[in-house]
Tab-separated table of C-alpha atoms in Angstrom:
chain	number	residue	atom	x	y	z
A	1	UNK	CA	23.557	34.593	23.506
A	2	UNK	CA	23.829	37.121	20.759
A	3	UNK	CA	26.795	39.122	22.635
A	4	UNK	CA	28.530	35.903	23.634
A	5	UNK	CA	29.578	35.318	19.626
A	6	UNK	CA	32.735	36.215	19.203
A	7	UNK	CA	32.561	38.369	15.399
A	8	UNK	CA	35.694	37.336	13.122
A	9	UNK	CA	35.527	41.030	11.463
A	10	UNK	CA	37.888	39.461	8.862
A	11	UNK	CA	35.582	36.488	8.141
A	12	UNK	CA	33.217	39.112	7.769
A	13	UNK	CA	34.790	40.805	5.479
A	14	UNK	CA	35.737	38.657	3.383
A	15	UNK	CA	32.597	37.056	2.212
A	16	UNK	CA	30.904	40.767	1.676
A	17	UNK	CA	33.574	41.000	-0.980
A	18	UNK	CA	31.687	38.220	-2.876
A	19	UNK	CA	28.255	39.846	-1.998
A	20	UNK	CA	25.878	40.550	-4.932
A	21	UNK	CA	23.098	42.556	-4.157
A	22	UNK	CA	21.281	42.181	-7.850
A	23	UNK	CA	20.952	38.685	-6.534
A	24	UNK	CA	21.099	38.894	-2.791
A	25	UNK	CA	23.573	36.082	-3.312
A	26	UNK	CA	27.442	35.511	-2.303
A	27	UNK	CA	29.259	34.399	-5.332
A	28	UNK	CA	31.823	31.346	-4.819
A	29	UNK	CA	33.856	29.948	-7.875
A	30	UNK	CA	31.425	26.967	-7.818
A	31	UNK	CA	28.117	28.933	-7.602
A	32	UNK	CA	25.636	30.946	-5.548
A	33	UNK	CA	24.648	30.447	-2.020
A	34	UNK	CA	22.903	32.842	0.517
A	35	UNK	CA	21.171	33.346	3.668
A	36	UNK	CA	17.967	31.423	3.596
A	37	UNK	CA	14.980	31.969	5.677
A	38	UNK	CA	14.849	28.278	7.197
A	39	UNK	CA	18.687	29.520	8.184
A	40	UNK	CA	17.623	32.378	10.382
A	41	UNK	CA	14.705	30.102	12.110
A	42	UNK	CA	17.722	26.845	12.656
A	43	UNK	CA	19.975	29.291	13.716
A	44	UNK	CA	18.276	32.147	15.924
A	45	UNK	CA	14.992	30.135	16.493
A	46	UNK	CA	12.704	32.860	15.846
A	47	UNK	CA	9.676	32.676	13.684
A	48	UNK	CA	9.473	32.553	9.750
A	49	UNK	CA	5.971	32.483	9.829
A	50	UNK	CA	3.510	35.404	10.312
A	51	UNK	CA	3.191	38.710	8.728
A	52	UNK	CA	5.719	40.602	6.516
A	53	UNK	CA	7.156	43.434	8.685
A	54	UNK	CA	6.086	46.235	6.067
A	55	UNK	CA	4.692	49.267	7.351
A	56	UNK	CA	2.727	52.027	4.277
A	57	UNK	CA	4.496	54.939	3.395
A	58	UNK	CA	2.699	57.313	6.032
A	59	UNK	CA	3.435	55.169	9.105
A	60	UNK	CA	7.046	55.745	8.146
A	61	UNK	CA	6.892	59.007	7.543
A	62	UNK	CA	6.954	59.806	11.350
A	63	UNK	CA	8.283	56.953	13.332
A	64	UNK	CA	10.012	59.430	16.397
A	65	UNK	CA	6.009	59.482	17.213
A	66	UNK	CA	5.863	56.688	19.472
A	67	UNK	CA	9.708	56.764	20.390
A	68	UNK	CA	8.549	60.128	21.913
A	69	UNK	CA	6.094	58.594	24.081
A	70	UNK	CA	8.461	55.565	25.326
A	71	UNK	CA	11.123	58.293	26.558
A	72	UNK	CA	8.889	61.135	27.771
A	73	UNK	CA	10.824	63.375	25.279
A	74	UNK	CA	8.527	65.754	22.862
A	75	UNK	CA	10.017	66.172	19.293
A	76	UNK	CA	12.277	69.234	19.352
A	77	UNK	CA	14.204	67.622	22.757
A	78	UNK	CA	14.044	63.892	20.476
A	79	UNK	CA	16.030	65.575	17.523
A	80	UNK	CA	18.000	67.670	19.546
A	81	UNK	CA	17.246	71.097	18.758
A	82	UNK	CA	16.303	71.820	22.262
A	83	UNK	CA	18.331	70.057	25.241
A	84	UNK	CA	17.333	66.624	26.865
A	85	UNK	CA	18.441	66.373	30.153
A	86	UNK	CA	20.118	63.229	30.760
A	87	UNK	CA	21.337	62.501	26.719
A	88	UNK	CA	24.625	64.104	27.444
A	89	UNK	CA	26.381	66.289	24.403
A	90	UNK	CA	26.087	64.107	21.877
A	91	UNK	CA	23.490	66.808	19.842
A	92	UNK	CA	21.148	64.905	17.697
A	93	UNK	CA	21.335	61.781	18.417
A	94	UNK	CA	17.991	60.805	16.722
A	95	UNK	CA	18.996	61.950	13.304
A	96	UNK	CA	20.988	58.454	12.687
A	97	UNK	CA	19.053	56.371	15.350
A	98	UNK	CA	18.928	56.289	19.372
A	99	UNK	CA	21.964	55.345	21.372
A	100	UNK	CA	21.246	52.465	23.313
A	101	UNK	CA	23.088	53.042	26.585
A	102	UNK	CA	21.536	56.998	26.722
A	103	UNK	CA	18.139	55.137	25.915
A	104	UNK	CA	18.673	52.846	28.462
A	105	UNK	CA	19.660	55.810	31.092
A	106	UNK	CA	16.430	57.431	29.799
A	107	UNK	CA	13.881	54.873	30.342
A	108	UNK	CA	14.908	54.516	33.986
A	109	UNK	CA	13.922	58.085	34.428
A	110	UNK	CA	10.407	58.138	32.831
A	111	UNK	CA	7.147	56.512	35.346
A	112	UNK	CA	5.794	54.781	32.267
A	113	UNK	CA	3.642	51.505	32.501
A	114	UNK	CA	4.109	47.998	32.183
A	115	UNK	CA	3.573	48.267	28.532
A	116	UNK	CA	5.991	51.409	28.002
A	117	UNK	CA	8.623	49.380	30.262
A	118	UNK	CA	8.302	46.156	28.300
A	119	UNK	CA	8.509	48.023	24.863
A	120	UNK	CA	11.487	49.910	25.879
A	121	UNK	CA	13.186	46.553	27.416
A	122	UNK	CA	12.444	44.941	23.621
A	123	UNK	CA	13.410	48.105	21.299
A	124	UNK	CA	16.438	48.105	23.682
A	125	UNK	CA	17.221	44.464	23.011
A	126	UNK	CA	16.009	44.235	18.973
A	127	UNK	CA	18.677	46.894	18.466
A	128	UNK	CA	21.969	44.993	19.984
A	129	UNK	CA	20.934	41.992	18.428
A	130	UNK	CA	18.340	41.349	14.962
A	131	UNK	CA	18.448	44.978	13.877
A	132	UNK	CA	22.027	46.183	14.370
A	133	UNK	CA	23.753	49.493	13.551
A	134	UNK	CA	26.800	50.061	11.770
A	135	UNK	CA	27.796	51.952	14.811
A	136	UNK	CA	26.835	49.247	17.165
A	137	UNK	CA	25.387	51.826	19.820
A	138	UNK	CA	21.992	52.851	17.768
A	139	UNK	CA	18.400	51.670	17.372
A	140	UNK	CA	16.823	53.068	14.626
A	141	UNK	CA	13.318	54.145	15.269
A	142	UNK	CA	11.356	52.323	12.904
A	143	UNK	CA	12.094	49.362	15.100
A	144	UNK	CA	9.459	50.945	17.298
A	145	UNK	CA	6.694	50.649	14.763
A	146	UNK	CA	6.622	46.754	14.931
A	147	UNK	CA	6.611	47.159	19.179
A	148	UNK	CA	2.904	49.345	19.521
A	149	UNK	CA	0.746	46.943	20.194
A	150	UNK	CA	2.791	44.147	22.370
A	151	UNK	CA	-0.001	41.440	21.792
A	152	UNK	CA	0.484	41.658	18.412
A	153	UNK	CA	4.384	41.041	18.292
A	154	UNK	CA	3.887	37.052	18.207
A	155	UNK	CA	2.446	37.450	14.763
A	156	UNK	CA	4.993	39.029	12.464
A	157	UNK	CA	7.582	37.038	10.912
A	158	UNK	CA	10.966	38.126	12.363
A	159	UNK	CA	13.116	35.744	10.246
A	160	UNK	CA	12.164	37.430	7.621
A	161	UNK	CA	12.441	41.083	9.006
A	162	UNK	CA	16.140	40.074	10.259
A	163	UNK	CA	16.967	38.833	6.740
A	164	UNK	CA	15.481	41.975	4.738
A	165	UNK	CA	17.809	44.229	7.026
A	166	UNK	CA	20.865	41.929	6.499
A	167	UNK	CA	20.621	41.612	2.901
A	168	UNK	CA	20.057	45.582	2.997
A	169	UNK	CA	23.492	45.584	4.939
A	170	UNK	CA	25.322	43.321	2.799
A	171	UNK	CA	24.481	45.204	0.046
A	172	UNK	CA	25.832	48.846	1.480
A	173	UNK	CA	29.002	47.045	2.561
A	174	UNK	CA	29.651	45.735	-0.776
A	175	UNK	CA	29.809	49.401	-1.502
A	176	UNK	CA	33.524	50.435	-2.385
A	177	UNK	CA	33.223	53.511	-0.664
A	178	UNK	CA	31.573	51.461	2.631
A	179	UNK	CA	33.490	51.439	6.169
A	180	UNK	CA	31.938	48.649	8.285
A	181	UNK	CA	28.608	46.433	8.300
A	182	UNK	CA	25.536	46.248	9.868
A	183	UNK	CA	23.010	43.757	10.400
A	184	UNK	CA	22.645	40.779	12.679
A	185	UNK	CA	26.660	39.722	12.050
A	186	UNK	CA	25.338	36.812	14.395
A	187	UNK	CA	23.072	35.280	12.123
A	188	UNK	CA	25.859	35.426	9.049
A	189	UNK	CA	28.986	34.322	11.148
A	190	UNK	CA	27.110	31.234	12.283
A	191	UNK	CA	25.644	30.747	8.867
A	192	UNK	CA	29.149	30.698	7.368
A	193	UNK	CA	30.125	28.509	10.204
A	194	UNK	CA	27.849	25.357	9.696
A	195	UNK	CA	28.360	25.622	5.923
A	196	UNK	CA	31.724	25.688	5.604
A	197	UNK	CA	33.414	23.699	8.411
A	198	UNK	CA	37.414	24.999	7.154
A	199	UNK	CA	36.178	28.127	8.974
A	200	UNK	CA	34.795	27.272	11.859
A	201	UNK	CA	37.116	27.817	15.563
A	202	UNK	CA	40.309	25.771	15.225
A	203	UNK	CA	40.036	22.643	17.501
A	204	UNK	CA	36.526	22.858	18.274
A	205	UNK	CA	33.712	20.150	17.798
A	206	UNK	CA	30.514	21.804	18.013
A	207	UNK	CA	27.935	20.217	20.824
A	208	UNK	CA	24.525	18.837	19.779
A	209	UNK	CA	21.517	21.565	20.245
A	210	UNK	CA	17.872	20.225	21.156
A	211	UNK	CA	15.232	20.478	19.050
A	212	UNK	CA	13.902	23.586	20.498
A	213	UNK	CA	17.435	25.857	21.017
A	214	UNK	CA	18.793	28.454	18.647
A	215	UNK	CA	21.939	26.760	16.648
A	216	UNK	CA	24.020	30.112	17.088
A	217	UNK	CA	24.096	29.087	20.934
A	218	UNK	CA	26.989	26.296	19.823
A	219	UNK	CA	29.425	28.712	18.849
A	220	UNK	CA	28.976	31.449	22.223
A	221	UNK	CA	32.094	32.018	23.806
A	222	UNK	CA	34.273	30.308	20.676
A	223	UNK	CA	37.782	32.022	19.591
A	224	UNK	CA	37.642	33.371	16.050
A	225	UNK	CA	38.438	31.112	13.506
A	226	UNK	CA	42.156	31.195	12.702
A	227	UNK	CA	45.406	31.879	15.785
A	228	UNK	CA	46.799	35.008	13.291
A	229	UNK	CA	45.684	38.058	15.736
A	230	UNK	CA	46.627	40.514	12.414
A	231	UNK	CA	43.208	40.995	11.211
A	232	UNK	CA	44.675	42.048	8.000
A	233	UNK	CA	46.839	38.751	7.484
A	234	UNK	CA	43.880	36.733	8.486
A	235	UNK	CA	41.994	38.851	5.603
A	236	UNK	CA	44.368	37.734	3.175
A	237	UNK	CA	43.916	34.033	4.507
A	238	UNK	CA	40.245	34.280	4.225
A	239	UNK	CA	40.266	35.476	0.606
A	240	UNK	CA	42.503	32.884	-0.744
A	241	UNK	CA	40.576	30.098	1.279
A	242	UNK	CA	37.389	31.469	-0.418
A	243	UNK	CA	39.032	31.256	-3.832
A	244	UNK	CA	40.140	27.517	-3.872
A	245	UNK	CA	36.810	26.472	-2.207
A	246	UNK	CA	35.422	23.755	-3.864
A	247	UNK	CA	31.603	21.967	-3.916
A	248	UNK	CA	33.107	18.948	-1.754
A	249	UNK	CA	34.199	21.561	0.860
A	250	UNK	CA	30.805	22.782	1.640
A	251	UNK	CA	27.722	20.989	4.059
A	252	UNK	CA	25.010	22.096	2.099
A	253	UNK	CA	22.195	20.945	4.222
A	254	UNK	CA	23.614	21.286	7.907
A	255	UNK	CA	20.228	21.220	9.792
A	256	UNK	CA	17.756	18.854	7.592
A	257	UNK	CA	18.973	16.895	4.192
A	258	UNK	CA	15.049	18.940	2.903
A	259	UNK	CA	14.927	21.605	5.277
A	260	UNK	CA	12.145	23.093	3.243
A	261	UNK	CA	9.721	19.880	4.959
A	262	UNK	CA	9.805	22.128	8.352
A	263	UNK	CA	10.328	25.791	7.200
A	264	UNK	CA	7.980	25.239	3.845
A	265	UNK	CA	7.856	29.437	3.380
A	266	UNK	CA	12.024	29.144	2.946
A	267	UNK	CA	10.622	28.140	-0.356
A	268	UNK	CA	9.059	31.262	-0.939
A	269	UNK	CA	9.993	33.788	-3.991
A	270	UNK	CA	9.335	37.253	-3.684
A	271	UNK	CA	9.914	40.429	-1.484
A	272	UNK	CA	10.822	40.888	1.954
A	273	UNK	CA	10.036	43.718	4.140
A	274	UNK	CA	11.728	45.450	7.455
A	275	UNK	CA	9.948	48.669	7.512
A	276	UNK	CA	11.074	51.298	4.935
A	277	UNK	CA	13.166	48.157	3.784
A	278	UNK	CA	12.473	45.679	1.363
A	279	UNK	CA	14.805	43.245	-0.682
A	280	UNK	CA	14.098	39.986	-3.258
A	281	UNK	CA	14.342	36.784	-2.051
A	282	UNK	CA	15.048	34.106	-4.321
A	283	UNK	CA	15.772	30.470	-3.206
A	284	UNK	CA	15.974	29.547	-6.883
A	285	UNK	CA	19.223	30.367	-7.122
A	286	UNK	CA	20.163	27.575	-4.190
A	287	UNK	CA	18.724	24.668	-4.780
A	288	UNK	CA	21.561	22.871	-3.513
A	289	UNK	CA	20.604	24.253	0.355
A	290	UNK	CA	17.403	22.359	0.115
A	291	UNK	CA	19.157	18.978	-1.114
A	292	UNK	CA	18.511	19.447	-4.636
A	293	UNK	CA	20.396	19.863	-8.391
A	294	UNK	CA	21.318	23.173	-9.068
A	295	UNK	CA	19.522	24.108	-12.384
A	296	UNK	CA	20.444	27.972	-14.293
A	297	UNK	CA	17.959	30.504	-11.981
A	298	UNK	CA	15.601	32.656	-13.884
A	299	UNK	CA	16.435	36.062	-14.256
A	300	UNK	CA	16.885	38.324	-10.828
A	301	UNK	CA	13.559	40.542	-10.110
A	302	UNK	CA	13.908	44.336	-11.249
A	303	UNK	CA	13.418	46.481	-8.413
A	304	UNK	CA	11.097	49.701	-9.095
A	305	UNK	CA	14.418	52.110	-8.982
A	306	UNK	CA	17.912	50.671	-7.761
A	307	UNK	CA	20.738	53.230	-7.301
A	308	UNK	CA	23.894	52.135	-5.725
A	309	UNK	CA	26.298	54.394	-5.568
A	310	UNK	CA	29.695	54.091	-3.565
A	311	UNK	CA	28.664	56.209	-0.602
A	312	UNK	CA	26.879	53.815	1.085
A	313	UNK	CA	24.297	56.666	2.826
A	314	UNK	CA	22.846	57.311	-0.830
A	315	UNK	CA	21.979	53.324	-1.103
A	316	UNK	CA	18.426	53.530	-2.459
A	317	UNK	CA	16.164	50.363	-3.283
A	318	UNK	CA	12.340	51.333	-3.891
A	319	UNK	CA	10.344	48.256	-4.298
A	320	UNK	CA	6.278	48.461	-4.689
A	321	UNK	CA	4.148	47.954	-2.044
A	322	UNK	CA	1.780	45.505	-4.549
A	323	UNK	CA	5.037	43.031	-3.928
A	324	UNK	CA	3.980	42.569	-0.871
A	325	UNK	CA	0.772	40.809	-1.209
A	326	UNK	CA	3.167	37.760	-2.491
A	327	UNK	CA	3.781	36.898	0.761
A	328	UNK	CA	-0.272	35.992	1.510
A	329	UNK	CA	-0.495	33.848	-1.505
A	330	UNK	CA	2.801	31.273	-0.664
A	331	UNK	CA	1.097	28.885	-3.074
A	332	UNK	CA	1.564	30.873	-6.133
A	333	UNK	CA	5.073	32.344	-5.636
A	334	UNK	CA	7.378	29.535	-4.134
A	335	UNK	CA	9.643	27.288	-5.964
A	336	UNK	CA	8.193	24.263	-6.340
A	337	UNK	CA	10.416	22.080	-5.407
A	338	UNK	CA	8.912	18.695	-7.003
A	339	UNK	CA	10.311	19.687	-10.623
A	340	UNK	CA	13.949	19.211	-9.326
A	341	UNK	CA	13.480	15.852	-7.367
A	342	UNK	CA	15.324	14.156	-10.430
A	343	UNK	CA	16.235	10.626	-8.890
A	344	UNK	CA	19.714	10.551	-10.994
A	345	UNK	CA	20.817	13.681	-8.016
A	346	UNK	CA	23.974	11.548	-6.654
A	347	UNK	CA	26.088	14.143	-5.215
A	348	UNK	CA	24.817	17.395	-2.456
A	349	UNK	CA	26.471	19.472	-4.712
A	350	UNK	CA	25.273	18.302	-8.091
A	351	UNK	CA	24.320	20.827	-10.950
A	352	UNK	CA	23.166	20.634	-14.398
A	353	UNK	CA	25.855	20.610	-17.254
A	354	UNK	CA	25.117	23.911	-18.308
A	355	UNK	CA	25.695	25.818	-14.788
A	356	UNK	CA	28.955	26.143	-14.250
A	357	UNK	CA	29.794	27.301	-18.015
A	358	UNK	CA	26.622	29.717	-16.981
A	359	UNK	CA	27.662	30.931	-13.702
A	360	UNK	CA	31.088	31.335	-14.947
A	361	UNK	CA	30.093	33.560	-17.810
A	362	UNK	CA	28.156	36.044	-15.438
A	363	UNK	CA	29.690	36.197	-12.393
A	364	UNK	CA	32.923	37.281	-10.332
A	365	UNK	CA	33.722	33.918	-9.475
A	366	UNK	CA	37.467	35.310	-7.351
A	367	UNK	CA	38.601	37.783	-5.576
A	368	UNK	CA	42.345	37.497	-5.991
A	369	UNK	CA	43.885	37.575	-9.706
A	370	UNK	CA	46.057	34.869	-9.974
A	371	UNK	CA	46.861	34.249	-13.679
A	372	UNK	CA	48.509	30.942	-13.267
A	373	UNK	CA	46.468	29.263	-10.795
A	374	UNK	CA	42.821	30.937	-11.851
A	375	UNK	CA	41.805	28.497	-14.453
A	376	UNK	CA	42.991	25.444	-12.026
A	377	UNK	CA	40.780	26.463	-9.403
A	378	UNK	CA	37.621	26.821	-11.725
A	379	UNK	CA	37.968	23.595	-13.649
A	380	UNK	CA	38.245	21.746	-10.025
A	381	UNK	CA	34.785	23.640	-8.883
A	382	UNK	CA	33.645	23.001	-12.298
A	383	UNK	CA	31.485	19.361	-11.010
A	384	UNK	CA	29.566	18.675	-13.625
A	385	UNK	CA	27.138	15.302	-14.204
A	386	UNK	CA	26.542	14.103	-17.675
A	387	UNK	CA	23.989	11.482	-16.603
């Protein structure tokens, strides 16, 4: 499923320009909206709940250990300073991750077990598809960690892994100095598709899903949105698209009108984790994606140190490990969503009167400077409900 998508790099593109990783939000000139953990269950069907993917400071410290074992490699032939046979001349390939297709070669050469053979099969398929490289050919080890005991695999929560990496992704790309974007470009392409319907495939009416299939499976094998084959053109297109959007031009609640009544943790406020990663999630700031008025957020969470330079390789977000135990104790950090069940909402896209002048005030709402049309396109975003 996940290589049958066709990727609209200038789709992409265009909505990591409005990425803000203080907020782990995408700003739009009527408001915030982002990736949201019920999403990534609708869409890729796997599991929210279960156990944040964290891993302490001294399981990290050496992940090539059990990548070692899985290729039969000891760790001067895994970093390259002594030659692997069958790895070709591509030096050391560990340093920035595993290539797949050498890994792949590799495995078939090492008599492991049925465990060894089922790990590599899944560190091998995590890597093309929830935990993507920038390069598109790479694994990083770490991925490993979460594969060492395969009985215990069922009981992390992968939704929430796959998000933490995105976000992490979505933040280097914003990056002026970044060249491309990793992360599970699945997951966001089909996200943007079932919110925003102007950019879905031209002439194409998505089929019905059952209860138990992945959403992304309605869009494999679709054109990219849009018949202009210049990437750049289509770029422009995007931008300008993204710019005029208003609140009437979004489905807010494409897979439940309280989508929050079958993934309750999508309610959740706090950290999540994908190994060495970890990034604040904060449905606050969405309230219209579960079906509710959007009221002014609370302030974003401070990580411990943030530095986010242009080079995207010097991207550092440390987070405490005591953030963590959040995710145990759902009760006490969620959003509870009973204080904004106000039965004056009339509209999906309602918001409070102060928002807009709010959101306005603090964000980026365009991308394009247009002096004579920029003030147009805010006061027709600008829905606002006295009542």
């Amino acid at each position: 499923m996940f290589r049958k998508i066709v990727i609209d790099e200038a789709l992409i593109s265009a909505f990591v320009e409005r990425w803000q990783p203080d907020t782990n939000t995408f700003h739009l000139p009527f408001g915030e909206m982002t990736i949201l953990l019920h999403d990534v269950q609708y869409l890729l069907q796997i599991p929210v709940e279960g156990r944040l993917m964290s891993r302490t400071s001294a399981q990290l410290d050496h992940p090539e250990v059990g990548l070692c074992a899985l290729l039969g490699m000891n760790s001067e032939q895994l970093s390259g300073r002594s030659e692997a046979p069958g790895f070709g001349s591509k030096g050391k390939w560990y340093d920035k991750g595993g290539f797949l297709a050498e890994m792949a070669s590799r495995y078939l050469q090492v008599n492991g077990t049925h465990e060894t053979e089922a790990q590599s099969y899944l560190l091998l398929m995590l890597g093309s598809t929830l935990f993507v490289d920038k390069s598109r050919d790479r694994v990083r080890p770490v991925v490993n960690l979460f594969l060492d005991e395969l009985e215990e695999i069922d009981q992390y929560s992968w939704a929430s892994g796959t998000l933490a990496w995105l976000y992490r992704c979505l933040g280097q790309a914003s990056r002026a100095g970044a060249r491309g974007v990793a992360g599970c470009l699945t997951l966001l392409q089909c996200w943007i598709y079932e919110y925003f319907p102007d950019f879905r495939p031209s002439h194409f009416e998505p089929p019905v899903v059952g209860p138990d299939e992945a959403w992304a499976s309605r869009w494999i094998g679709q054109p990219a949105t849009g018949s202009v084959a210049d990437p750049s053109v289509r770029l422009a297109f995007y931008r300008r698209a993204l710019d005029s959007l208003t609140p009437s031009d979004v489905f807010w609640t494409p897979f439940h009108q309280r989508p929050h009544q079958a993934v309750r943790r999508s309610l959740y406020t706090g950290v999540i984790r994908f190994a060495d990663i970890g990034e604040f999630y904060d449905p606050a700031r969405c309230l219209r994606q579960f079906g509710y008025r959007q009221m002014i957020p609370p302030p974003p969470s401070r990580p411990q140190r943030a530095d986010r330079p242009e080079a995207p390789g010097e991207y550092v977000i440390q987070i405490p490990e005591s953030f963590d135990a959040a995710w145990d104790a759902l009760l006490s950090h969620m959003v509870h969503i009973d204080m904004y069940s106000q039965p004056w909402r009339t509209y999906p896209y309602e918001t409070t009167i102060d928002y807009l002048d709010w959101f306005v005030a603090h964000s980026h709402c365009r991308v394009l400077r247009d002096d004579g049309d920029a003030d147009r396109l805010v006061d027709s975003a600008a829905v606002r409900f006295d009542h």
